Coordinates of C-alpha atoms and ligand atoms in Angstrom, one line a residue:
M1 CA -6.1 -12.4 -5.9
S2 CA -4.8 -15.8 -7.0
A3 CA -3.7 -16.3 -10.6
C4 CA -6.4 -17.4 -12.9
P5 CA -5.4 -20.1 -15.4
W6 CA -8.0 -19.6 -18.0
Q7 CA -7.6 -17.7 -21.2
L8 CA -10.1 -15.5 -22.9
Q9 CA -10.6 -14.9 -26.6
I10 CA -13.3 -12.4 -27.6
G11 CA -14.9 -12.1 -31.0
P12 CA -17.1 -9.3 -32.1
D13 CA -20.1 -11.5 -32.7
P14 CA -21.2 -15.2 -32.7
E15 CA -20.1 -15.7 -36.3
A16 CA -16.6 -14.6 -35.5
V17 CA -16.5 -16.7 -32.4
A18 CA -17.7 -19.7 -34.4
E19 CA -14.9 -19.3 -36.9
Q20 CA -12.3 -19.2 -34.0
V21 CA -13.8 -22.3 -32.4
A22 CA -14.0 -24.1 -35.8
A23 CA -10.4 -23.3 -36.5
R24 CA -9.4 -24.8 -33.1
L25 CA -11.5 -27.9 -33.7
L26 CA -10.1 -28.4 -37.1
Q27 CA -6.5 -28.2 -35.8
D28 CA -7.3 -31.0 -33.4
L29 CA -9.1 -33.1 -36.0
L30 CA -6.2 -32.8 -38.4
R31 CA -3.7 -33.8 -35.7
P32 CA -5.5 -36.3 -33.5
M33 CA -3.6 -36.9 -30.3
G34 CA -5.1 -40.3 -29.4
Q35 CA -8.1 -39.1 -27.4
P36 CA -11.6 -38.4 -28.6
L37 CA -12.9 -35.0 -29.3
G38 CA -15.7 -34.0 -26.9
L39 CA -18.6 -32.3 -28.7
A40 CA -21.7 -30.3 -27.5
T41 CA -25.1 -29.4 -28.9
G42 CA -27.2 -26.3 -28.6
R43 CA -27.8 -23.2 -30.6
T44 CA -24.3 -21.8 -29.8
M45 CA -22.8 -24.8 -31.7
E46 CA -24.9 -24.4 -34.8
P47 CA -22.6 -21.7 -36.4
V48 CA -19.5 -23.5 -35.1
Y49 CA -20.4 -26.7 -36.9
A50 CA -21.4 -24.8 -40.0
A51 CA -18.0 -23.1 -40.0
L52 CA -16.3 -26.4 -39.4
V53 CA -18.1 -28.0 -42.3
R54 CA -17.0 -25.1 -44.6
R55 CA -13.4 -25.5 -43.4
V56 CA -13.3 -29.3 -43.9
R57 CA -14.8 -28.9 -47.4
A58 CA -12.1 -26.5 -48.3
L59 CA -9.4 -29.0 -47.4
P60 CA -7.5 -31.0 -50.1
A61 CA -9.3 -34.2 -50.7
A62 CA -6.7 -36.5 -49.1
E63 CA -6.6 -34.4 -46.0
A64 CA -10.4 -34.4 -45.7
E65 CA -10.4 -38.2 -46.2
A66 CA -7.8 -38.7 -43.5
L67 CA -9.9 -36.5 -41.1
R68 CA -13.0 -38.6 -41.8
A69 CA -11.2 -41.9 -41.3
S70 CA -9.7 -40.9 -37.9
W71 CA -12.8 -39.0 -36.6
C72 CA -13.7 -40.2 -33.1
S73 CA -16.0 -38.0 -30.9
F74 CA -18.1 -38.3 -27.8
N75 CA -21.0 -36.0 -27.2
L76 CA -21.9 -34.7 -23.8
D77 CA -25.5 -35.7 -23.5
E78 CA -28.8 -37.0 -24.9
Y79 CA -32.4 -36.9 -23.8
V80 CA -33.9 -40.0 -22.3
G81 CA -36.7 -41.4 -24.4
L82 CA -35.8 -40.0 -27.8
A83 CA -34.5 -42.2 -30.6
A84 CA -31.5 -41.1 -32.6
T85 CA -33.9 -40.8 -35.6
D86 CA -36.1 -38.4 -33.7
G87 CA -35.5 -34.9 -35.1
R88 CA -35.4 -33.4 -31.6
S89 CA -32.7 -35.7 -30.3
F90 CA -29.1 -34.5 -29.9
A91 CA -28.1 -37.5 -32.1
A92 CA -30.2 -36.1 -34.9
F93 CA -28.7 -32.6 -34.3
M94 CA -25.2 -34.1 -34.8
T95 CA -26.3 -36.1 -37.8
G96 CA -27.7 -32.9 -39.5
A97 CA -24.9 -30.6 -38.4
L98 CA -21.8 -32.8 -39.0
A99 CA -22.3 -36.5 -40.0
V100 CA -24.3 -35.8 -43.2
P101 CA -22.6 -32.7 -44.5
L102 CA -19.1 -34.2 -43.8
A103 CA -20.1 -37.8 -44.9
L104 CA -18.7 -39.2 -41.7
P105 CA -18.5 -43.0 -41.3
P106 CA -21.4 -44.4 -39.2
G107 CA -20.6 -44.8 -35.5
C108 CA -17.7 -42.3 -35.3
L109 CA -19.9 -39.7 -33.6
Q110 CA -20.9 -41.2 -30.3
L111 CA -23.7 -40.2 -28.0
P112 CA -25.6 -41.9 -25.1
D113 CA -28.5 -44.0 -26.4
G114 CA -31.7 -42.1 -25.4
L115 CA -33.7 -45.3 -25.9
A116 CA -31.7 -47.6 -23.6
A117 CA -34.1 -49.5 -21.4
D118 CA -32.0 -48.6 -18.2
P119 CA -30.6 -45.0 -18.3
Q120 CA -28.2 -45.7 -15.4
L121 CA -26.8 -48.8 -17.2
E122 CA -26.5 -46.7 -20.4
A123 CA -24.7 -44.0 -18.5
D124 CA -22.2 -46.6 -17.1
R125 CA -21.8 -48.1 -20.6
Y126 CA -21.1 -44.7 -22.2
A127 CA -18.6 -43.7 -19.5
G128 CA -16.9 -47.0 -19.9
A129 CA -16.7 -46.6 -23.7
L130 CA -15.2 -43.1 -23.2
R131 CA -12.6 -44.5 -20.7
R132 CA -11.6 -47.3 -23.1
A133 CA -11.2 -44.6 -25.9
G134 CA -8.7 -42.8 -23.7
G135 CA -10.9 -40.1 -22.0
L136 CA -11.7 -36.8 -23.5
G137 CA -9.0 -34.8 -25.4
L138 CA -10.3 -31.4 -26.4
Q139 CA -13.8 -30.8 -25.1
V140 CA -16.0 -28.1 -26.5
L141 CA -18.7 -26.8 -24.1
G142 CA -21.7 -24.5 -24.3
L143 CA -23.1 -22.9 -21.2
G144 CA -26.7 -23.1 -19.9
L145 CA -28.5 -20.0 -18.6
N146 CA -28.4 -21.6 -15.1
G147 CA -24.7 -22.4 -15.5
H148 CA -25.0 -26.0 -16.6
V149 CA -22.4 -27.6 -18.8
G150 CA -23.5 -30.7 -20.6
F151 CA -26.6 -31.4 -18.6
N152 CA -24.9 -31.0 -15.2
E153 CA -27.7 -29.1 -13.6
P154 CA -27.3 -27.2 -10.3
P155 CA -26.6 -28.3 -7.6
C156 CA -23.6 -30.2 -9.0
G157 CA -20.1 -30.8 -7.6
P158 CA -16.9 -31.6 -9.5
E159 CA -17.0 -35.3 -8.7
A160 CA -20.3 -35.9 -10.5
P161 CA -19.9 -38.9 -12.9
C162 CA -21.7 -39.7 -16.1
R163 CA -25.3 -40.4 -15.0
P164 CA -29.0 -39.8 -15.7
V165 CA -30.0 -36.3 -14.7
V166 CA -33.4 -34.6 -14.0
L167 CA -33.6 -31.4 -16.0
T168 CA -34.6 -28.2 -14.3
A169 CA -37.5 -26.0 -15.3
I170 CA -35.2 -23.3 -16.6
T171 CA -33.4 -25.8 -18.9
R172 CA -36.6 -27.3 -20.2
Q173 CA -37.7 -23.7 -20.9
Q174 CA -34.4 -22.9 -22.6
N175 CA -34.6 -25.9 -24.9
A176 CA -38.3 -25.7 -25.6
A177 CA -37.9 -24.3 -29.1
A178 CA -37.0 -27.7 -30.5
F179 CA -40.2 -29.1 -28.9
G180 CA -42.7 -26.8 -30.4
G181 CA -42.1 -24.1 -27.8
D182 CA -43.6 -26.2 -25.0
P183 CA -41.3 -26.7 -22.0
E184 CA -43.6 -29.6 -20.9
A185 CA -42.7 -31.4 -24.1
V186 CA -39.0 -31.4 -23.3
P187 CA -38.0 -34.7 -21.8
P188 CA -37.6 -34.5 -18.0
L189 CA -34.6 -36.8 -18.0
A190 CA -31.3 -36.9 -19.9
I191 CA -28.0 -38.8 -19.7
S192 CA -25.0 -36.5 -19.3
L193 CA -21.2 -36.9 -19.0
G194 CA -20.4 -35.6 -15.5
L195 CA -18.2 -32.9 -14.4
A196 CA -15.8 -35.7 -13.4
E197 CA -15.3 -36.7 -17.1
I198 CA -15.4 -33.1 -18.3
L199 CA -12.8 -31.8 -15.8
A200 CA -10.5 -34.8 -16.7
A201 CA -10.4 -33.6 -20.4
R202 CA -7.0 -32.6 -21.7
E203 CA -8.3 -29.2 -22.7
L204 CA -11.6 -27.3 -22.4
L205 CA -13.1 -24.8 -24.8
L206 CA -16.0 -23.0 -23.3
V207 CA -18.0 -21.2 -26.0
V208 CA -20.5 -18.5 -24.9
T209 CA -22.3 -15.9 -27.0
G210 CA -25.1 -13.4 -26.4
A211 CA -25.9 -10.8 -23.7
A212 CA -28.2 -13.2 -21.9
K213 CA -25.2 -15.2 -20.8
A214 CA -23.0 -12.4 -19.6
T215 CA -23.9 -12.7 -15.9
I216 CA -23.7 -16.5 -15.7
L217 CA -20.3 -16.4 -17.6
R218 CA -19.0 -13.9 -15.0
R219 CA -20.3 -16.2 -12.2
C220 CA -18.6 -19.2 -13.8
L221 CA -15.2 -17.5 -14.1
Q222 CA -15.0 -14.8 -11.5
E223 CA -16.8 -16.1 -8.4
P224 CA -15.6 -19.0 -6.2
P225 CA -16.6 -22.4 -7.6
S226 CA -19.9 -23.6 -6.1
V227 CA -22.4 -26.3 -6.6
A228 CA -24.9 -23.6 -7.5
V229 CA -23.1 -22.9 -10.7
P230 CA -21.8 -26.1 -12.2
G231 CA -19.7 -24.3 -14.9
S232 CA -17.8 -22.6 -12.1
W233 CA -15.8 -25.8 -11.5
L234 CA -14.2 -25.2 -14.9
Q235 CA -12.2 -22.1 -13.8
H236 CA -9.3 -24.1 -12.2
H237 CA -8.9 -26.5 -15.2
P238 CA -5.3 -26.1 -16.2
R239 CA -6.2 -25.7 -19.9
L240 CA -9.4 -23.7 -20.2
T241 CA -10.0 -21.3 -23.1
V242 CA -13.1 -19.3 -23.1
M243 CA -14.3 -18.1 -26.5
A244 CA -17.0 -15.5 -26.1
D245 CA -18.5 -12.7 -28.2
A246 CA -18.3 -9.1 -26.9
A247 CA -21.9 -9.3 -25.5
A248 CA -21.3 -12.4 -23.4
A249 CA -17.9 -11.1 -22.2
A250 CA -19.3 -7.7 -21.2
A251 CA -19.6 -8.4 -17.5
L252 CA -16.0 -9.8 -17.2
M253 CA -13.3 -7.7 -15.7
P254 CA -10.4 -7.6 -16.0
L255 CA -9.8 -9.3 -19.3
R256 CA -7.1 -11.8 -19.9
L257 CA -6.4 -12.2 -23.6
A258 CA -5.0 -15.4 -25.0
P259 CA -2.1 -15.1 -27.4
D260 CA -3.0 -15.7 -31.1
Ligands
GLP301 C1 -28.0 -27.5 -23.7 C2 -27.0 -28.6 -23.7 C3 -25.6 -28.0 -23.4 C4 -25.6 -26.7 -24.1 C5 -26.4 -25.7 -23.4 C6 -26.5 -24.3 -24.0 O1 -29.2 -27.9 -23.1 N1 -27.2 -29.8 -22.9 O2 -24.6 -28.9 -23.7 O3 -24.3 -26.2 -24.1 O4 -27.7 -26.3 -23.1 O5 -27.4 -24.3 -25.1 P1 -27.5 -23.1 -26.2 O6 -26.2 -23.1 -26.9 O7 -28.7 -23.5 -27.0 O8 -27.7 -21.9 -25.4

């Protein structure tokens, strides 16, 4: 069997995992290395950002101020057709989870513009802005039930660039809670960074919690990469750390534990 480059850190529950991820994000934010932080949305990230907010608030004032002043992040994706002020947009999620509680300066949290008249042009603009900012440094990722990362829906190969994507039925079902429980109310189209931009990140942090994702996590990490499971292309990234709770990691064997 060939050597696997990824590392695994397991926490007992989603809260413990969130603390581990927040600690890693804070480390990066306190010592920015000239590349933007890549951020994700979704329920997995809610406790992560809550933990990050607590940690930033506990910093000495000068350190917290320096962190605010240097903050530069790019999110993975946004729904097409939703304004940043629409409570169901990912922009609103980020505003509520981080920008407001941390009093971040306007504009430092970047996302694709869901209201852009031409989604393809907006995807090109967003990819260009990310390139000019130096490409992704540390990218935090959640995992969709169908193996998507960002909104890279299957089938998806490793060369896929930032682009408008058609969402699958399973994803619209998975994200329906924010839309009154109705999958049909979930926008059918989104703009997402591609696997190309994600795989070019300096470092990847895949965060997976809950028993429902145990099988797809195993398929991502321990089956050969395939277009059927977009997250499976992550497994050969030279710096991939998987942070999972015990339930999500339950189907993985054998375990490789990262040093503390
Ligand atoms: C969403 C996002 C992904 C996210 C994933 C998992 O649709 N586009 O970036 O990681 O699906 O979501 P959750 O954490 O809610 O399970």
